[in-house]
CSV table of C-alpha atoms (C1' of nucleotides) in Angstrom, one decimal:
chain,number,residue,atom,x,y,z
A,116,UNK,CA,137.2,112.5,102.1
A,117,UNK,CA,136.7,111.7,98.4
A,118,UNK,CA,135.6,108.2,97.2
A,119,UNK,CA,135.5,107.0,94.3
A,120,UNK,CA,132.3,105.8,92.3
A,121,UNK,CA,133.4,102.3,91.8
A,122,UNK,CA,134.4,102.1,95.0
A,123,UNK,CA,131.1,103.6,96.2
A,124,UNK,CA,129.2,101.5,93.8
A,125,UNK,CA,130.9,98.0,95.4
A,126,UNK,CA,130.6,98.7,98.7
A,127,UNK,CA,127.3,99.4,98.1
A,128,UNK,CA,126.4,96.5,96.4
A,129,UNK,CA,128.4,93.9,98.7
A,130,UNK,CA,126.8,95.8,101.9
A,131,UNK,CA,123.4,95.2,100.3
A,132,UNK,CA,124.0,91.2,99.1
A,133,UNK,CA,125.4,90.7,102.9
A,134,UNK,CA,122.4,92.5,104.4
A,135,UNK,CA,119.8,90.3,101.9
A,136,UNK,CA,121.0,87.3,102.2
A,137,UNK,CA,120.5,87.4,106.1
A,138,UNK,CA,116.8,88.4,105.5
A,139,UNK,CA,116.1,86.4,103.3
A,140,UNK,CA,117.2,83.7,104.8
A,141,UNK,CA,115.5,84.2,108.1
A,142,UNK,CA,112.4,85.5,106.9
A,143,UNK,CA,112.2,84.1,103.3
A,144,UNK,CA,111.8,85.8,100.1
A,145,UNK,CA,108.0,87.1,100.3
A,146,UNK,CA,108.1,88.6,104.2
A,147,UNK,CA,111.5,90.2,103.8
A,148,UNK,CA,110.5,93.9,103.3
A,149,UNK,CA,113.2,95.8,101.2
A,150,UNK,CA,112.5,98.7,103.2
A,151,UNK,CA,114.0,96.7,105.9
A,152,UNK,CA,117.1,95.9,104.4
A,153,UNK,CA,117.8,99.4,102.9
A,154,UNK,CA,117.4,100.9,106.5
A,155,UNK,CA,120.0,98.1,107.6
A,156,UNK,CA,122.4,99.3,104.9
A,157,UNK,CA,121.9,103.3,105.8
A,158,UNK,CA,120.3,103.5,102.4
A,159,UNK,CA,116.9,104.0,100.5
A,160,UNK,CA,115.0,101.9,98.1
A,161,UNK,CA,116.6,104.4,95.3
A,162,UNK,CA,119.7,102.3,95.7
A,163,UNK,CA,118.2,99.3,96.0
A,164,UNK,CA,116.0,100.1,92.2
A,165,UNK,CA,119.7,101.6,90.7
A,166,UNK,CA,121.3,98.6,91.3
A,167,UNK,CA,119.2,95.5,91.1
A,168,UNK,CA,116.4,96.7,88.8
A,169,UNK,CA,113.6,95.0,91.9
A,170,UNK,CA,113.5,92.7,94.5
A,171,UNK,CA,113.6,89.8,92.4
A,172,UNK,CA,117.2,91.1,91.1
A,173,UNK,CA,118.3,91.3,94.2
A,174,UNK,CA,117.3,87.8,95.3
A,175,UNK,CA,119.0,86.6,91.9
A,176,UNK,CA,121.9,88.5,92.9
A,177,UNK,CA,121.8,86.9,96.2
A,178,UNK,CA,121.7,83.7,95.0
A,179,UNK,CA,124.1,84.0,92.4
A,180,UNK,CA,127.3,84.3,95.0
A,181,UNK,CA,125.6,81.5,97.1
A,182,UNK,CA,125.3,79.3,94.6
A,183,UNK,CA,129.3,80.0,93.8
A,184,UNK,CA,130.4,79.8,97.1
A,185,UNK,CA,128.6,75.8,97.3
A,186,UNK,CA,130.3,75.3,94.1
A,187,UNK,CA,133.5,76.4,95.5
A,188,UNK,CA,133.1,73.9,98.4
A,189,UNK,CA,132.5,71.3,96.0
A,190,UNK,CA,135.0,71.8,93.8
A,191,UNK,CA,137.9,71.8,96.5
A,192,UNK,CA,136.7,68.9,98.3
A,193,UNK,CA,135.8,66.8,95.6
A,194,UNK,CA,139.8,67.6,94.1
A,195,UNK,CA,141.2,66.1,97.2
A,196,UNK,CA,141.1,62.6,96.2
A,197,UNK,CA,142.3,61.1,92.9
A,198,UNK,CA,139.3,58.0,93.3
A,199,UNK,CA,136.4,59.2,90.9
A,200,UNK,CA,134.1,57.4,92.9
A,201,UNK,CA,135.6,58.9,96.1
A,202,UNK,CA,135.5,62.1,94.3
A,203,UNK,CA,132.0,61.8,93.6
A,204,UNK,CA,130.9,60.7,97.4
A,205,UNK,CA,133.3,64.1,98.8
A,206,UNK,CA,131.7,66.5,96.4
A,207,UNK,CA,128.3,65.1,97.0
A,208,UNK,CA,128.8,65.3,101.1
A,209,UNK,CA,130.5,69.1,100.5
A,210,UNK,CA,127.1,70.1,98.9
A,211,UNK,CA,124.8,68.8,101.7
A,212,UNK,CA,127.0,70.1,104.1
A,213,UNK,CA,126.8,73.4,102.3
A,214,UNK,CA,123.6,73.6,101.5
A,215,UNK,CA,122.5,72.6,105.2
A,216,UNK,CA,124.2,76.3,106.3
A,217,UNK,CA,121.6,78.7,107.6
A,218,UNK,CA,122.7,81.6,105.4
A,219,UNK,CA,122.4,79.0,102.5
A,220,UNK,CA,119.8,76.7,102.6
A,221,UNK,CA,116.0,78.7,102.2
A,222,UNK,CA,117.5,80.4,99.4
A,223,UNK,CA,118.8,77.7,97.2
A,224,UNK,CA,116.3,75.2,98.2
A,225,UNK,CA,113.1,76.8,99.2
A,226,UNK,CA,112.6,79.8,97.4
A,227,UNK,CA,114.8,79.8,94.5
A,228,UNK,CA,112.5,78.0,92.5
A,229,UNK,CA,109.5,79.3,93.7
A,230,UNK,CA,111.0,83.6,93.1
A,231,UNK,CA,112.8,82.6,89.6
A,232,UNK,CA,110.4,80.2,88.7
A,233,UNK,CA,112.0,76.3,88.2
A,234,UNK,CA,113.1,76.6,84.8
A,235,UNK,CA,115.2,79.9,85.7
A,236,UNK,CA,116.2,78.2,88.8
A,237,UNK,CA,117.5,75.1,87.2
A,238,UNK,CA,119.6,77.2,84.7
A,239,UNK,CA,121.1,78.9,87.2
A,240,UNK,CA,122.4,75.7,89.1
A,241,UNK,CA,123.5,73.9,86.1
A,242,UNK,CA,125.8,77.2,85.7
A,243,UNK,CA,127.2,76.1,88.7
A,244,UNK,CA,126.9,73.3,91.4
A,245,UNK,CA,125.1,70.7,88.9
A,246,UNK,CA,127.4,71.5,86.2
A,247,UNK,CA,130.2,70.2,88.7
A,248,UNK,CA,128.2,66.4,89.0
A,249,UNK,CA,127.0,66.7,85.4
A,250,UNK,CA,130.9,66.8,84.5
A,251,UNK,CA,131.9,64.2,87.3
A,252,UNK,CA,129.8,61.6,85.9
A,253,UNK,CA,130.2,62.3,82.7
A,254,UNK,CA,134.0,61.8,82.7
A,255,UNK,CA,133.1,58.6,85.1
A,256,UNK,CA,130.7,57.1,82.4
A,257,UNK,CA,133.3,57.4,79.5
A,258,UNK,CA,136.0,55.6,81.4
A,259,UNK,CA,133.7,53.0,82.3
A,260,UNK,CA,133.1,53.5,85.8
A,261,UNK,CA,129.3,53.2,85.7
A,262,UNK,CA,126.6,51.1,84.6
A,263,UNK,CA,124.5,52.0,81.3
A,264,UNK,CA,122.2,54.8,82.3
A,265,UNK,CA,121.5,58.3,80.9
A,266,UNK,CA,123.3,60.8,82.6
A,267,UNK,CA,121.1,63.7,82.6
A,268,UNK,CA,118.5,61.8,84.5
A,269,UNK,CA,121.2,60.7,86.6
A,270,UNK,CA,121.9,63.9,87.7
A,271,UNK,CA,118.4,65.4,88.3
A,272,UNK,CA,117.8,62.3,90.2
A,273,UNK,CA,120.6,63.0,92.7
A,274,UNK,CA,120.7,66.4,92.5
A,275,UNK,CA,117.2,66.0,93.6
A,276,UNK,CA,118.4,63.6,96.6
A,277,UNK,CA,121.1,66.0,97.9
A,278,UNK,CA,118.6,68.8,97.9
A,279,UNK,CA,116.3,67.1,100.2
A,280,UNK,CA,118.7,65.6,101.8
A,281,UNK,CA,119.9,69.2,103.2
A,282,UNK,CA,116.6,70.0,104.1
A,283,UNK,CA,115.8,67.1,106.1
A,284,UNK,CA,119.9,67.1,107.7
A,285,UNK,CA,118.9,70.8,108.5
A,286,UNK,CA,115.5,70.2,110.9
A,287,UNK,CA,116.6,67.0,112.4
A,288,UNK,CA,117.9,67.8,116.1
A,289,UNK,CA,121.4,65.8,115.6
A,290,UNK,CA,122.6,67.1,112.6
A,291,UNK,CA,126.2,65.2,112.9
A,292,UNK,CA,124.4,61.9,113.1
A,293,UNK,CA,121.5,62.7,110.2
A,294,UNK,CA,124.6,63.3,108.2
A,295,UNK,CA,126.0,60.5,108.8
A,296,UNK,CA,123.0,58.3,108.4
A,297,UNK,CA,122.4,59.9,105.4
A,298,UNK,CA,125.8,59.3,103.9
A,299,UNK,CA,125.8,56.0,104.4
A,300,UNK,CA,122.0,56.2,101.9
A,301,UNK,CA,123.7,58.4,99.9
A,302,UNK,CA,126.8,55.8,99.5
A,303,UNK,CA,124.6,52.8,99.2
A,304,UNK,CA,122.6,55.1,96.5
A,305,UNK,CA,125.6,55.3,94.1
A,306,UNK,CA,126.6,51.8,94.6
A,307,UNK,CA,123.5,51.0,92.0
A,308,UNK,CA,125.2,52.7,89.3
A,309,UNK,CA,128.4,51.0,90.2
A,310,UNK,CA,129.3,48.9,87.0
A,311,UNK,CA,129.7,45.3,87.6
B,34,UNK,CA,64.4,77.8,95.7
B,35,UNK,CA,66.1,77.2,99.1
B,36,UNK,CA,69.5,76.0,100.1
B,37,UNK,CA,70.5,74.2,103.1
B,38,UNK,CA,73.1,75.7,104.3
B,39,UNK,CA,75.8,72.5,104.8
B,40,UNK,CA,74.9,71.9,100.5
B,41,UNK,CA,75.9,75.7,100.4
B,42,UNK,CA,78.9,75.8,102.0
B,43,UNK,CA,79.7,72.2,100.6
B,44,UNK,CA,79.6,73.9,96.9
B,45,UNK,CA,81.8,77.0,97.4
B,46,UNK,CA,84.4,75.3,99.6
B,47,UNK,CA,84.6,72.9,96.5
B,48,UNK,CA,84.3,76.0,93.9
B,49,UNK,CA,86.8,77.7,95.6
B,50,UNK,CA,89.2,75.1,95.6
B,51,UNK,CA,88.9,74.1,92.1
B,52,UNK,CA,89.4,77.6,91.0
B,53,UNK,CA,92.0,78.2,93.4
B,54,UNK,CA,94.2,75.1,91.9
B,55,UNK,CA,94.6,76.6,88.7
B,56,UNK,CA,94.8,79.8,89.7
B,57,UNK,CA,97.8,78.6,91.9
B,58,UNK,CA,98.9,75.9,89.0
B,59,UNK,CA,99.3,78.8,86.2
B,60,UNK,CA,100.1,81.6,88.0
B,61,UNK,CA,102.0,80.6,91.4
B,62,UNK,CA,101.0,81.4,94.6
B,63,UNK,CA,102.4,84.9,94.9
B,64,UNK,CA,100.7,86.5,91.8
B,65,UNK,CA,97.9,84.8,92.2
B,66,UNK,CA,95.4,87.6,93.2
B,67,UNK,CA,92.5,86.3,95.6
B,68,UNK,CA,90.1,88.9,93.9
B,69,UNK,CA,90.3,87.1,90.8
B,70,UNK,CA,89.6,84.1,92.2
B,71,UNK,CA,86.7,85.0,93.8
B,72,UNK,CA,85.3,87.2,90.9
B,73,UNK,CA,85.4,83.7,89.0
B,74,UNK,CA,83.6,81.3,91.2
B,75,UNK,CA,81.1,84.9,91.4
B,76,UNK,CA,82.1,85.4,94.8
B,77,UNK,CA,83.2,88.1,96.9
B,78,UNK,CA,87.0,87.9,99.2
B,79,UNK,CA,84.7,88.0,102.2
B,80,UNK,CA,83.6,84.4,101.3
B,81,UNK,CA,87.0,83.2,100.9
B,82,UNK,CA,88.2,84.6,104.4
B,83,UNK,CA,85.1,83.1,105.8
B,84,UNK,CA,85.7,79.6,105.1
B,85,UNK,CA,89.6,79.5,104.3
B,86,UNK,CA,91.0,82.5,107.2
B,87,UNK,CA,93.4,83.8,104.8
B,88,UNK,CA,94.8,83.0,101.1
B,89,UNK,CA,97.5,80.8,102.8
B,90,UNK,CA,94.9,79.0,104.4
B,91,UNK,CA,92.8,78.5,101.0
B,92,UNK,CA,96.6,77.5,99.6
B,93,UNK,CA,97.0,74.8,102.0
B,94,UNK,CA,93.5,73.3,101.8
B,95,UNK,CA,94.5,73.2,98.0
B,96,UNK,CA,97.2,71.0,98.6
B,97,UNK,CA,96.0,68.8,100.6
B,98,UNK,CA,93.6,67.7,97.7
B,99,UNK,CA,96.6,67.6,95.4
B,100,UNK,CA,98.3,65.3,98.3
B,101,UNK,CA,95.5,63.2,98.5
B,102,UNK,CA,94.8,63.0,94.7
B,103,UNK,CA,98.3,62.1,94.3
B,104,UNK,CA,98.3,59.6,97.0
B,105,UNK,CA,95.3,57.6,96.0
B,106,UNK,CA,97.3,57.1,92.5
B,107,UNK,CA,100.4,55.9,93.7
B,108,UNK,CA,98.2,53.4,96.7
B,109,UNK,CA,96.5,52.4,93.4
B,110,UNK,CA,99.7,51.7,91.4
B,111,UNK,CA,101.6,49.8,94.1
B,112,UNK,CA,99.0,47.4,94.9
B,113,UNK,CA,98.9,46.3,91.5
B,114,UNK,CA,102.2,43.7,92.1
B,115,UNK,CA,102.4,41.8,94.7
B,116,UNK,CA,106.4,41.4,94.7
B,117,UNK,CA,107.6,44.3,96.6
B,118,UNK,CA,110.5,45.5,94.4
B,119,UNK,CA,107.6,46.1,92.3
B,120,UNK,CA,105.4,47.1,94.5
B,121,UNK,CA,108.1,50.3,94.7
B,122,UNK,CA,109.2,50.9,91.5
B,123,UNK,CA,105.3,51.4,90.2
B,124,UNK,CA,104.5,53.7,93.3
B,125,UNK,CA,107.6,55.6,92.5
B,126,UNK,CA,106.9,55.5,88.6
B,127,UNK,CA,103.0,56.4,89.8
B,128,UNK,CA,104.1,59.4,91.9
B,129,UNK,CA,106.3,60.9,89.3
B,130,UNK,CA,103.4,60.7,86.8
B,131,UNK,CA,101.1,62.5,88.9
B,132,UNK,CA,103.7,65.1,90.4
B,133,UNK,CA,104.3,66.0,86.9
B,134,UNK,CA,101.0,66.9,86.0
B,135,UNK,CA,99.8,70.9,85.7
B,136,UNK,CA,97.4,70.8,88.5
B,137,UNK,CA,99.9,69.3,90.8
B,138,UNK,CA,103.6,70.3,90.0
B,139,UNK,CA,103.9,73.8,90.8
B,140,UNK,CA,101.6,73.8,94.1
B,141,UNK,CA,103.1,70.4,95.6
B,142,UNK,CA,106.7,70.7,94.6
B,143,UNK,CA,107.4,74.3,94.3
B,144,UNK,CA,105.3,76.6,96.1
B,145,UNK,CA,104.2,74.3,98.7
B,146,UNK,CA,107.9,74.6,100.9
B,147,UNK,CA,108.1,77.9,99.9
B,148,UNK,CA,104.8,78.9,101.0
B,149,UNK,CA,103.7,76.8,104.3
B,150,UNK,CA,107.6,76.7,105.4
B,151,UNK,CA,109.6,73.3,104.7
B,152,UNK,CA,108.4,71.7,107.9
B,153,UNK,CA,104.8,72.1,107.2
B,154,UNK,CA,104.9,71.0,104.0
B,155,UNK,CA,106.9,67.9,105.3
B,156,UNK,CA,104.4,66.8,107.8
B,157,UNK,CA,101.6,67.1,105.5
B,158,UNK,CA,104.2,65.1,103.0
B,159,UNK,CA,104.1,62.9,105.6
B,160,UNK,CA,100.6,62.4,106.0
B,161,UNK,CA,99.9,61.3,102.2
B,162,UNK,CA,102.5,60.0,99.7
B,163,UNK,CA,105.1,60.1,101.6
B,164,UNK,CA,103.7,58.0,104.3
B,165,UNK,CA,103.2,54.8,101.5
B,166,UNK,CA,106.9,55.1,101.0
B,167,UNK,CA,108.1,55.1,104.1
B,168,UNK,CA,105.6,52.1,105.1
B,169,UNK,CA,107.0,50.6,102.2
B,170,UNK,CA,110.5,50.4,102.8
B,171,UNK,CA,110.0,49.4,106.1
B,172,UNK,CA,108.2,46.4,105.6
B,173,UNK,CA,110.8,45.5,102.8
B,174,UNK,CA,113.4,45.9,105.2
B,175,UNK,CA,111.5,43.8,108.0
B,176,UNK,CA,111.2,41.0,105.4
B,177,UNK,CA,115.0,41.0,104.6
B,178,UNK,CA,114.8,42.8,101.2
B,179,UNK,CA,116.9,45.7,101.7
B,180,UNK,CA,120.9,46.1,103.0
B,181,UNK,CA,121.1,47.7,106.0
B,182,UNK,CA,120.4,51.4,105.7
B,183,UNK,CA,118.7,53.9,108.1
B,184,UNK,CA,115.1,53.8,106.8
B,185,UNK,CA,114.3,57.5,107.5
B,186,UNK,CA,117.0,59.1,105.5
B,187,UNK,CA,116.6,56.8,102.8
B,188,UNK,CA,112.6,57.8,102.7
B,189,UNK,CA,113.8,61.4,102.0
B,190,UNK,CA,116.1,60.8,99.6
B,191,UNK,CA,114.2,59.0,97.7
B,192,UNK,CA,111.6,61.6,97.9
B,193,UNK,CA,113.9,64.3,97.2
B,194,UNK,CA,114.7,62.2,93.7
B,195,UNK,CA,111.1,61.4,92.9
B,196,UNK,CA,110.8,65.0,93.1
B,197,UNK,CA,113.3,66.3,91.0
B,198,UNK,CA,112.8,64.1,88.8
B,199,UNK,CA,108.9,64.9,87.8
B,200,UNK,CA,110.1,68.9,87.7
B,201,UNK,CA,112.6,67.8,85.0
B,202,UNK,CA,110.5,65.5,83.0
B,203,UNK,CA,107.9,68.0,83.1
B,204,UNK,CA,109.8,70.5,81.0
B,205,UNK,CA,111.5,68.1,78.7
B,206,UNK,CA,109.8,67.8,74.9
B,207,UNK,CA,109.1,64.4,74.6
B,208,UNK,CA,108.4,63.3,78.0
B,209,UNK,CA,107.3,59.8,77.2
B,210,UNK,CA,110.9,59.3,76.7
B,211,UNK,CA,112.4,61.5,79.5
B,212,UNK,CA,110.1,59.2,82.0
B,213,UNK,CA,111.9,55.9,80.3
B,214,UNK,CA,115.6,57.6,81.1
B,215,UNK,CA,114.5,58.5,84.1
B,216,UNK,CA,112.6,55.0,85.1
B,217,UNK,CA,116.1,53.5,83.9
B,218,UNK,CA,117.8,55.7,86.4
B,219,UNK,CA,115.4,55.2,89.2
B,220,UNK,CA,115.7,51.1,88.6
B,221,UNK,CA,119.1,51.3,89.3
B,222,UNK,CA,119.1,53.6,92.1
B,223,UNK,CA,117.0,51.5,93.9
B,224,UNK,CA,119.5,48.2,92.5
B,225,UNK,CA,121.7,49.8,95.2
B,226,UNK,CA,120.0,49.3,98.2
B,227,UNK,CA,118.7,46.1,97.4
B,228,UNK,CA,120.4,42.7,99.5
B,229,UNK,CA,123.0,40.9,98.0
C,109,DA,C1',139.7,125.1,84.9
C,110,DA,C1',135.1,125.6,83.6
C,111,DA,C1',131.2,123.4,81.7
C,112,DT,C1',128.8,119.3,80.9
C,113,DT,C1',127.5,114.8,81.6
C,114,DT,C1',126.5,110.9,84.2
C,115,DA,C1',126.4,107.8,88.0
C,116,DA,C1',124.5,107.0,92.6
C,117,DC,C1',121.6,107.7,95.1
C,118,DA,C1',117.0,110.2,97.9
C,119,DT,C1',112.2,111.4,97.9
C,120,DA,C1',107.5,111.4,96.8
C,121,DC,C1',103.7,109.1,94.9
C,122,DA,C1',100.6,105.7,92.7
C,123,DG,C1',98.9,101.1,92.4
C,124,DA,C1',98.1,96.5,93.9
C,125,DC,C1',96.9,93.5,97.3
C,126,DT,C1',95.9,91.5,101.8
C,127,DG,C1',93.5,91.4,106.0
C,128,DT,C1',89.9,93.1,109.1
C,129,DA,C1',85.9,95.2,110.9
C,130,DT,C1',81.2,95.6,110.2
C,131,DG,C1',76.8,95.0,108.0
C,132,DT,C1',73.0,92.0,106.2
C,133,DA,C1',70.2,88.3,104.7
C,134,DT,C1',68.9,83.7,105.1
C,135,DG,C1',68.6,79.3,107.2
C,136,DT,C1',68.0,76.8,111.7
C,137,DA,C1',66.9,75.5,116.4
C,138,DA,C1',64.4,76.3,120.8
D,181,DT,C1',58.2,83.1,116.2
D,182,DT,C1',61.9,84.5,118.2
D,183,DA,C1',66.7,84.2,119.0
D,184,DC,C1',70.8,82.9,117.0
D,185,DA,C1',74.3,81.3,113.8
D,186,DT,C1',76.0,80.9,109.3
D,187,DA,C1',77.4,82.6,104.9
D,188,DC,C1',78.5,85.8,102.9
D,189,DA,C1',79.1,91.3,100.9
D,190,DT,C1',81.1,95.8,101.6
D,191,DA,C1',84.1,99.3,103.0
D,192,DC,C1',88.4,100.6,104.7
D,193,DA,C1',93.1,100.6,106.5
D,194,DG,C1',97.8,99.1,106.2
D,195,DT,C1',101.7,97.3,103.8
D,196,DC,C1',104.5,96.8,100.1
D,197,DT,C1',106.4,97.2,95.4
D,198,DG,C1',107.7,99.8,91.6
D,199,DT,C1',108.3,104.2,89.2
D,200,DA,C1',109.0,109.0,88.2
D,201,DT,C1',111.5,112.8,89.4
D,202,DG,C1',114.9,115.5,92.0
D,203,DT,C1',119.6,116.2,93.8
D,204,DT,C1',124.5,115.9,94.6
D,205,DA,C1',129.1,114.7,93.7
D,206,DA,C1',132.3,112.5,90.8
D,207,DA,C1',133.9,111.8,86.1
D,208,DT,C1',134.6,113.5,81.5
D,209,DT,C1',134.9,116.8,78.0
D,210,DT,C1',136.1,121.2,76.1
DNA sequence: AAATTTAACATACAGACTGTATGTATGTAA
DNA sequence: TTACATACATACAGTCTGTATGTTAAATTT
């Protein structure tokens, strides 16, 4: 049976993301061995080096079609109300309850900065989820929904929140309840910037 | 000339860990070599592993000084008000201003989950600044300052913002002027959780 | 259709680094 | 002063990443 090299080239590449994302998630960036993942895939570290240049191209690979998926979440929960201020609270809720997930959560949160270094990190996520609030408050600012305040701080500053938020949703026992409790922070939170 | 040995120990523990923190600072925890370390303080790797166990062992002793460092400032600032919204907004203001600092940022806010795992890094969060906040917003609550909101969530997320927020003033050009936005934005985060 | 090129790997090896086992000298306590 | 513990130094083994080179099959050119 013939395939072809684009063919052989995705599947390759898909099979390896899959595989890497699991270790690295369990394990975390420096103790995941790519040996171990290769072996996994039925490959070597040759095709590993062909298509990701290192390890740290493959963890920006990895974290490149996590960081969409979130984004996707957001997106199409935020878009199911017509509210801007309900808007906000869905897509902000979408993205802890994202970023909470198992096969999410150490690579976004944890290591991301620490392998790509902050700065790279950061660019990254304003290519994607943080673009989505940047935009969301944005749009709410010029049609007078919030208070005077400068809205790139704004969205570090809850970007921030959310981020923690996950982690601290993640290791707490009740996760249902922890998510409520900190929706109802999270609500109170945005009522400041309400304008009055 | 003889040593005791307590004044000899004493003096490389502290030699270690001074050169340790910029090591860490500059070059991050995972290209931080602990031969170069050592070669500085004129040491051998065999000192290091005596006193420290391993170089996640000397990584943790280093931040705990940066935790306590960092909460000594923010006790410091906080106690300089007596009125309790105050009391918060210059502990916050005080813990940003430390976080963003060289010798603290990278070990405390990036490496540190990355390295010691997110829970570890929380308890010993705990243990130091975090603690002030927590103690904090309790007793504001207690004395009727706050709406009702569940305490523990609301320590996180605050946390979680104070800590975005130093990572993005640090690489911002005029910083002076990224803390005012962000002090703005803080203010009135805070505006929402206070009683109305 | 044959020849050539190129993409997708596999293999072998070098270099860096951590951790451990062991040796040694000096201070300390009985 | 002798026995022991502490504070290291030294040597070595194991792991892991990255790179250089080889190989095979598909794609392209002639």
């Amino acid at each position: 049976m013939k395939v072809s090299k684009a063919q052989q080239r995705q599947e390759t590449i898909a099979k390896l993301l899959e595989i890497a994302r699991e270790h690295f998630s369990t394990q975390g960036y420096a103790h995941a061995a790519t040996e171990d993942m290769v072996k996994e895939a039925g490959l070597t570290r040759g095709a590993l080096y062909h298509h990701f240049g290192n390890k740290e191209g493959l963890f920006r690979a990895v974290l490149e079609s996590v960081q969409k998926e979130i984004a996707e979440q957001v997106e199409t929960e935020a878009a199911k109300s017509q509210d801007p201020w309900e808007q906000l609270l869905n897509g902000c809720r979408a993205f802890v309850t994202s970023a909470v997930e198992h096969r999410n959560r150490r690579i976004l949160l944890i290591d991301g900065p620490s392998v790509l270094g902050w700065e790279a990190w950061r660019k990254m996520d304003e290519e994607h989820s943080m673009q989505l609030l940047q935009a969301q408050l944005q749009s709410m600012a010029e049609q007078g929904y919030l208070a005077a305040v400068p809205i790139e701080a704004l969205t570090h500053l809850l970007s921030g929140a959310m981020n923690e938020a996950a982690l601290w949703i993640a290791q707490m026992p009740d996760q249902a309840h922890s998510l409520e409790q900190m929706t109802r922070a999270m609500t109170l939170m945005l009522e400041g910037y309400r304008v009055k």
